[in-house]
Short mmCIF file of C-alpha atoms in Angstrom, two decimals:
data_model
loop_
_atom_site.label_atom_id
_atom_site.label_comp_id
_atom_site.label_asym_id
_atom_site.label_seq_id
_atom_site.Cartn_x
_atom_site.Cartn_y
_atom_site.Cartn_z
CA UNK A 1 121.95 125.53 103.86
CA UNK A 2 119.42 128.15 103.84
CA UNK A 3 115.94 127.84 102.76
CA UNK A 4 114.58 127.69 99.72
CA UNK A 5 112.28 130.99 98.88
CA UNK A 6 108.74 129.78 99.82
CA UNK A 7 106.22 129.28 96.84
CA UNK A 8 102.55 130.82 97.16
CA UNK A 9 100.75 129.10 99.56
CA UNK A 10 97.98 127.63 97.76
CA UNK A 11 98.43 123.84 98.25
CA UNK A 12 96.08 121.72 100.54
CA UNK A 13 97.10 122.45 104.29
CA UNK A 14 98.41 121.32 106.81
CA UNK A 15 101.66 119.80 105.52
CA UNK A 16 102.06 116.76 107.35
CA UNK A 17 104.92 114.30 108.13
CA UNK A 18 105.43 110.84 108.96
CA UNK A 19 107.64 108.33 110.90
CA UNK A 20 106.68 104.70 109.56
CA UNK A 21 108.25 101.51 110.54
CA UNK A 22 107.64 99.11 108.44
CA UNK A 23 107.87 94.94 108.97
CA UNK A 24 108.58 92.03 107.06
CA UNK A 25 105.27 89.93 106.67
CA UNK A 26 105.69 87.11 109.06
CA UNK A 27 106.14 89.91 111.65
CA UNK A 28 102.32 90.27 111.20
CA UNK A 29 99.19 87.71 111.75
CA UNK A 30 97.11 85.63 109.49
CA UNK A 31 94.72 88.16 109.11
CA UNK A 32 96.80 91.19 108.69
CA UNK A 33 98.97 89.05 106.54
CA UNK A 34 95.62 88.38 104.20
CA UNK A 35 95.14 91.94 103.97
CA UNK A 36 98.88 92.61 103.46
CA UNK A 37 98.81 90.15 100.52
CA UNK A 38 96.07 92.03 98.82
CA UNK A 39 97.77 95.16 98.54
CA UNK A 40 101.20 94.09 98.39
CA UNK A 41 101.54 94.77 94.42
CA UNK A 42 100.26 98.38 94.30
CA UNK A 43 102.58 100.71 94.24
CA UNK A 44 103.34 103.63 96.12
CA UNK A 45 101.50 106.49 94.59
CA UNK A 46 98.58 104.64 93.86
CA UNK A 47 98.47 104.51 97.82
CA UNK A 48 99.13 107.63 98.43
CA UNK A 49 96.47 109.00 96.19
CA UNK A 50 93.86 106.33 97.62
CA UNK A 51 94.37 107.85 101.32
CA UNK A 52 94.12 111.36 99.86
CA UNK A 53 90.78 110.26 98.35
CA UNK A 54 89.20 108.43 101.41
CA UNK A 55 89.78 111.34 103.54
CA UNK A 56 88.19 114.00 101.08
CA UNK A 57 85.18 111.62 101.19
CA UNK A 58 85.15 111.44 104.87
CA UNK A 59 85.60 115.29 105.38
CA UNK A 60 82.49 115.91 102.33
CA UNK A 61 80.19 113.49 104.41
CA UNK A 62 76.18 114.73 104.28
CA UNK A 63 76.87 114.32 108.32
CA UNK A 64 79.18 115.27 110.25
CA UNK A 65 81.76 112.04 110.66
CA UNK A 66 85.66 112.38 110.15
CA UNK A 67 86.08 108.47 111.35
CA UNK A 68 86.75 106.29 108.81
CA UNK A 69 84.32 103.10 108.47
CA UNK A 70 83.08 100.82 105.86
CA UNK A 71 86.61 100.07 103.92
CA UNK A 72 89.19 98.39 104.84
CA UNK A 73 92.61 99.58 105.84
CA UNK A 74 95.71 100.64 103.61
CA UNK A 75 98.81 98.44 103.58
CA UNK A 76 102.15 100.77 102.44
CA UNK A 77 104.98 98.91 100.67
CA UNK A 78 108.48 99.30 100.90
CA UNK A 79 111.64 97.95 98.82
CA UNK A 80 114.22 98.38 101.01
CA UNK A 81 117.70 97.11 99.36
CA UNK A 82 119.01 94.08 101.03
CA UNK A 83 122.59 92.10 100.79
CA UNK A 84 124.02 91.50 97.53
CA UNK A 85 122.07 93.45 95.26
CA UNK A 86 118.54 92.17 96.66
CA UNK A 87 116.18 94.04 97.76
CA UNK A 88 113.78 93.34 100.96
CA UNK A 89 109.97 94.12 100.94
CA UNK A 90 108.54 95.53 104.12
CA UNK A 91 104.99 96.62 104.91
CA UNK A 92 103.17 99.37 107.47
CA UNK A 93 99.55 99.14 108.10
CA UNK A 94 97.86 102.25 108.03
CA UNK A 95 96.03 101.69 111.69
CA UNK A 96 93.41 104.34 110.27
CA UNK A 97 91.24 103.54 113.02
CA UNK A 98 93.60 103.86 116.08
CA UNK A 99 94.72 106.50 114.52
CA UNK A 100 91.98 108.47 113.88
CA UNK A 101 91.23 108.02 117.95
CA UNK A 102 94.14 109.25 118.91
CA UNK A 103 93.79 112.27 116.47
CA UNK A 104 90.07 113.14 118.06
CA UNK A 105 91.51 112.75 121.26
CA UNK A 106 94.55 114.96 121.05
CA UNK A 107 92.08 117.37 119.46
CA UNK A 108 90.01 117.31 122.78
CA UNK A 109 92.49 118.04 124.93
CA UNK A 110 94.36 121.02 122.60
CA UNK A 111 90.41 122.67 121.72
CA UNK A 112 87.91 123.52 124.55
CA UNK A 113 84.29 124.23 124.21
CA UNK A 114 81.99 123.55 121.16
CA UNK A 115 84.12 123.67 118.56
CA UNK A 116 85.41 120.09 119.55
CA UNK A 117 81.69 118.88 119.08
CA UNK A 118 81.42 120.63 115.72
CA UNK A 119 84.28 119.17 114.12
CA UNK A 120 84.22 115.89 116.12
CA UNK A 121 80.51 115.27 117.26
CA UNK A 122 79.74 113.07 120.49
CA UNK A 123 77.45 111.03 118.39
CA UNK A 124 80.19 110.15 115.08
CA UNK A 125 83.13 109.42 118.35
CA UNK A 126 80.27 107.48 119.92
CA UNK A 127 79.91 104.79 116.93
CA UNK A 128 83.57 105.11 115.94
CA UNK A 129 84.16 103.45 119.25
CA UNK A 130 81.26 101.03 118.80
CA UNK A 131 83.09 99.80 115.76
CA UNK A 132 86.12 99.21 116.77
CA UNK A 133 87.11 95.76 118.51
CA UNK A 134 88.41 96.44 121.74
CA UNK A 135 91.82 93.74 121.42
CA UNK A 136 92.83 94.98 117.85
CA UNK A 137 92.61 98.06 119.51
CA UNK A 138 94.56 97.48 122.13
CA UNK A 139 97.26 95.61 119.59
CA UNK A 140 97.45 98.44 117.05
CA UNK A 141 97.95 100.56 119.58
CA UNK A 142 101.30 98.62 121.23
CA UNK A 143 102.37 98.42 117.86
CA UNK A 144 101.61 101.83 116.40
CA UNK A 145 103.35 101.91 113.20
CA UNK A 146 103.07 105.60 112.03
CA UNK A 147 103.45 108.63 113.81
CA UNK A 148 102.89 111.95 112.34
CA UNK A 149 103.70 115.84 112.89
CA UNK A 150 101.95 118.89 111.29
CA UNK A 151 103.97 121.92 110.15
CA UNK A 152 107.15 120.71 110.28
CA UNK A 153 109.42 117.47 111.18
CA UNK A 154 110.28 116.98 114.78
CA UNK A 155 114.05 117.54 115.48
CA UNK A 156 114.30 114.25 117.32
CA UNK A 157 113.31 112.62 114.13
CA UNK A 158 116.28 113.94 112.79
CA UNK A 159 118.40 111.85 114.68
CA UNK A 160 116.67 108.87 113.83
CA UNK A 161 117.69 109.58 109.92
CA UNK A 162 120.65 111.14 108.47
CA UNK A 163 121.12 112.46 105.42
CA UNK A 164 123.40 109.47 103.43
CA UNK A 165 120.83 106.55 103.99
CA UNK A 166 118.24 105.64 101.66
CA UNK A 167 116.44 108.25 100.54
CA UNK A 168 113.97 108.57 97.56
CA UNK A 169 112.82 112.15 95.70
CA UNK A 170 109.32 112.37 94.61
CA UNK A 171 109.59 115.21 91.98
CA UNK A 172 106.44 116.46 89.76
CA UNK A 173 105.82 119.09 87.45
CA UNK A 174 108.90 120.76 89.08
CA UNK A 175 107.72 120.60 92.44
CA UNK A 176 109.13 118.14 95.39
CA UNK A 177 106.46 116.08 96.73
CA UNK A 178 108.16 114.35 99.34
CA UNK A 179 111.45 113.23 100.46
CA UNK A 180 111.55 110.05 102.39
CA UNK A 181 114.92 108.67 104.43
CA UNK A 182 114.40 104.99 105.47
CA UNK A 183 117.23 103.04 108.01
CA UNK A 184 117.28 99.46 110.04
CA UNK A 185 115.28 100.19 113.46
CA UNK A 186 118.21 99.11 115.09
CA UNK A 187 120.66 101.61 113.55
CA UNK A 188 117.79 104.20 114.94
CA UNK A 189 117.85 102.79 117.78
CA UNK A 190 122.14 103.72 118.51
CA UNK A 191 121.90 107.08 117.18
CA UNK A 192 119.24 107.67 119.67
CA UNK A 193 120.71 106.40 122.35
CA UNK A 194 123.80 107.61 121.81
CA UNK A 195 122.57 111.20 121.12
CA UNK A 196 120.54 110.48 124.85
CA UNK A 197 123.33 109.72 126.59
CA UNK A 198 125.10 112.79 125.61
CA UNK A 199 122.63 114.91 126.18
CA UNK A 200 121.73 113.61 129.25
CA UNK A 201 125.70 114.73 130.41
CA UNK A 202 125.59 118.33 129.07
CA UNK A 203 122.47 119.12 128.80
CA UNK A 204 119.33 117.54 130.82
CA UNK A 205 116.95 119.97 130.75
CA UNK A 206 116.43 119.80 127.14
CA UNK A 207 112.77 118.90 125.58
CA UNK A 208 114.67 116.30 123.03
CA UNK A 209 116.08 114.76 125.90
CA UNK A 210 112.77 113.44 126.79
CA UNK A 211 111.50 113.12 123.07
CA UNK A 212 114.11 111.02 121.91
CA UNK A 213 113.55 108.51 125.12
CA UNK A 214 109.89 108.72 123.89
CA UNK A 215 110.93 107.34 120.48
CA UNK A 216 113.45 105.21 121.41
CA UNK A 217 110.48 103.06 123.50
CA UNK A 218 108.59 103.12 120.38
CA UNK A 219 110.78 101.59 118.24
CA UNK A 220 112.11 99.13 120.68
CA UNK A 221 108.76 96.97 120.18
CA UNK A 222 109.47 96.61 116.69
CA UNK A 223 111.44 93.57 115.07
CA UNK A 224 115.14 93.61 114.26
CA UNK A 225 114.32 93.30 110.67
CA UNK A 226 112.31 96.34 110.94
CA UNK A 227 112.90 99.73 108.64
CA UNK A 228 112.31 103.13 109.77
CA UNK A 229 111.11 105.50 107.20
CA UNK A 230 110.87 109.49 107.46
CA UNK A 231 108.36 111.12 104.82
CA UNK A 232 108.74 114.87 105.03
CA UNK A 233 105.06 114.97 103.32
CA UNK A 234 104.48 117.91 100.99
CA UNK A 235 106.62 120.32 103.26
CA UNK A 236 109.33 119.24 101.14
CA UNK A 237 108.94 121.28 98.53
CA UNK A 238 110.04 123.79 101.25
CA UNK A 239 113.17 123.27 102.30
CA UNK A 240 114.53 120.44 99.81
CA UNK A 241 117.53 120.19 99.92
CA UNK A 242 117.54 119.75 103.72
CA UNK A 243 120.57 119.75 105.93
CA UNK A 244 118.49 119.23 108.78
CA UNK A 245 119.89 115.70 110.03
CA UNK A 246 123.14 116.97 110.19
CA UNK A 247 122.77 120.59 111.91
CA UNK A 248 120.71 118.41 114.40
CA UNK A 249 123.69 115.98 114.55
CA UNK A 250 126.15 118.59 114.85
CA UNK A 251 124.42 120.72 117.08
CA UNK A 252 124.84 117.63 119.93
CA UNK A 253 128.25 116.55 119.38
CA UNK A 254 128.95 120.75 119.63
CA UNK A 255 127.17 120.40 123.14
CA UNK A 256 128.75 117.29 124.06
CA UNK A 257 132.41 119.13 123.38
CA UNK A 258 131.25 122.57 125.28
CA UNK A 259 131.11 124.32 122.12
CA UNK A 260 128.20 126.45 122.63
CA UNK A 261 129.39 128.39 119.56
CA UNK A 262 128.55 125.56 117.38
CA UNK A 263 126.02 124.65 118.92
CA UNK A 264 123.93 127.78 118.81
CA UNK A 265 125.22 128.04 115.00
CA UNK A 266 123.66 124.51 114.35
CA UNK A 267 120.37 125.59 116.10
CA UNK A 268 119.93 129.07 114.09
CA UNK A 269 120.47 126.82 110.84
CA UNK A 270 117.56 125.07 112.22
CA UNK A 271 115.42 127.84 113.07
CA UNK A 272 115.82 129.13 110.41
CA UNK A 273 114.95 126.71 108.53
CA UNK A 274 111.77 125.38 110.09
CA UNK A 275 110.06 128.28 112.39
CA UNK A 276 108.59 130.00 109.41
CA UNK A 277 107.05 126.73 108.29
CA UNK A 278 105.84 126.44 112.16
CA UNK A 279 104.19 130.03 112.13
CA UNK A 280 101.96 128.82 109.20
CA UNK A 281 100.01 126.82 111.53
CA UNK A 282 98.43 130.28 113.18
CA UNK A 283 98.48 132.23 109.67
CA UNK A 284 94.82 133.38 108.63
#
């Protein structure tokens, strides 16, 4: 499907997508399972709207500090329908923190000179690393439960998630807010290794060759009980309805049966689609 017309470009950017896994509670610790309880009754939005908030605070700061410190972290909820009618609730911690590391540290290496200090000074990465304890460090970041992607949604996510599994619409005023697909970890799990292993025949030089083994050692460290979700974020509003997960689908079982045709037909769809959205990243 082609994509939609885009909309004046006057909403906060960048858009930004996730990939959350999310655990059942005795997956976690006491503590985390404290802080889990706390939260466990607010609802979606509510969360959404408190990150939003915490990081317009951080980024209005009299100095210079994006690091988040002095509140404590954000638990997200999700009902996830179960057997019978039931439905399961499943949690992913925020991992701010870790996060926010990682983020300053990917910024390092992608920005040289002193524009890295102005937007990350030494000093604020100096007593963001004071603050954090070195083994919940070193936990949250074995179990990283969010990853996330500016300007657009990875293709390897797409094989993760396909279209027909549980999906929610988050609609206002007309516009699409987000569009989130969740599935077991372990159903994941075969589409990515199955999409690997065909790859891997036809076609190994290929950069989601090597992204999808990336993921696929990611989730494995998750429980079997586990639920992967993919938020497309505010980007949804540009190419809702999305045929994505299938063109990505297609476009490896055309490779896997020599048909280039199809294949290159799946990947226009796809460029299509998503290197506009891309090129906003280096618009003025």
């Amino acid at each position: 499907m082609s994509p939609r017309p885009q909309q004046p470009l006057h909403r906060t950017f960048p858009y930004v997508s996730h990939l959350r896994v999310y655990e059942p509670l005795d997956v976690f610790d006491d503590g985390q399972q404290l802080a889990i309880l706390d939260q466990r009754s607010r609802g979606r939005h509510e969360t959404e709207v408190l990150e939003r908030s915490d990081a317009v605070r951080r980024l209005v700061r009299a100095v210079s500090d994006p690091f988040p410190h002095g509140s404590s972290d954000l638990v997200r909820v999700l009902h996830y329908p179960g057997h019978e009618g039931s439905t399961r609730r499943l949690y992913c911690p925020n991992q701010l923190a870790v996060r926010a590391s990682l983020a300053a540290e990917s910024l390092g290496e992608s920005i040289r000179g002193p524009l890295v200090d102005v937007l990350v000074p030494e000093v604020a990465r100096e007593a963001h690393a004071a603050r954090i304890d070195p083994d919940s460090f070193a936990d949250s970041l074995a179990r990283l439960h969010t990853r996330s992607a500016t300007w657009g949604v990875p293709f390897g996510w797409f094989v993760l998630l396909h279209e027909d599994d549980h999906s929610e619409v988050v609609e206002d005023d007309g516009k699409v807010q987000t569009v989130r697909l969740a599935a077991p970890v372990g159903q994941s799990l075969e589409r990515a290794r199955g999409a690997m292993a065909s790859l891997a025949l036809v076609a190994p030089e290929l950069d989601l060759l090597d992204e999808l083994d990336e993921l696929t050692n990611w989730l494995e460290v998750f429980s079997e009980d586990a639920v992967l979700e993919l938020d497309y974020g505010p980007v949804a509003d540009l190419v809702f309805p999305d045929d994505s997960p299938s063109d990505v689908r297609l476009g490896i079982e055309s490779l896997a049966e020599g048909d280039m045709t199809g294949a290159a037909a799946s990947y226009r769809r796809l460029a299509n689609r998503w290197i506009p959205i891309r090129q906003l990243a280096r618009a003025s």
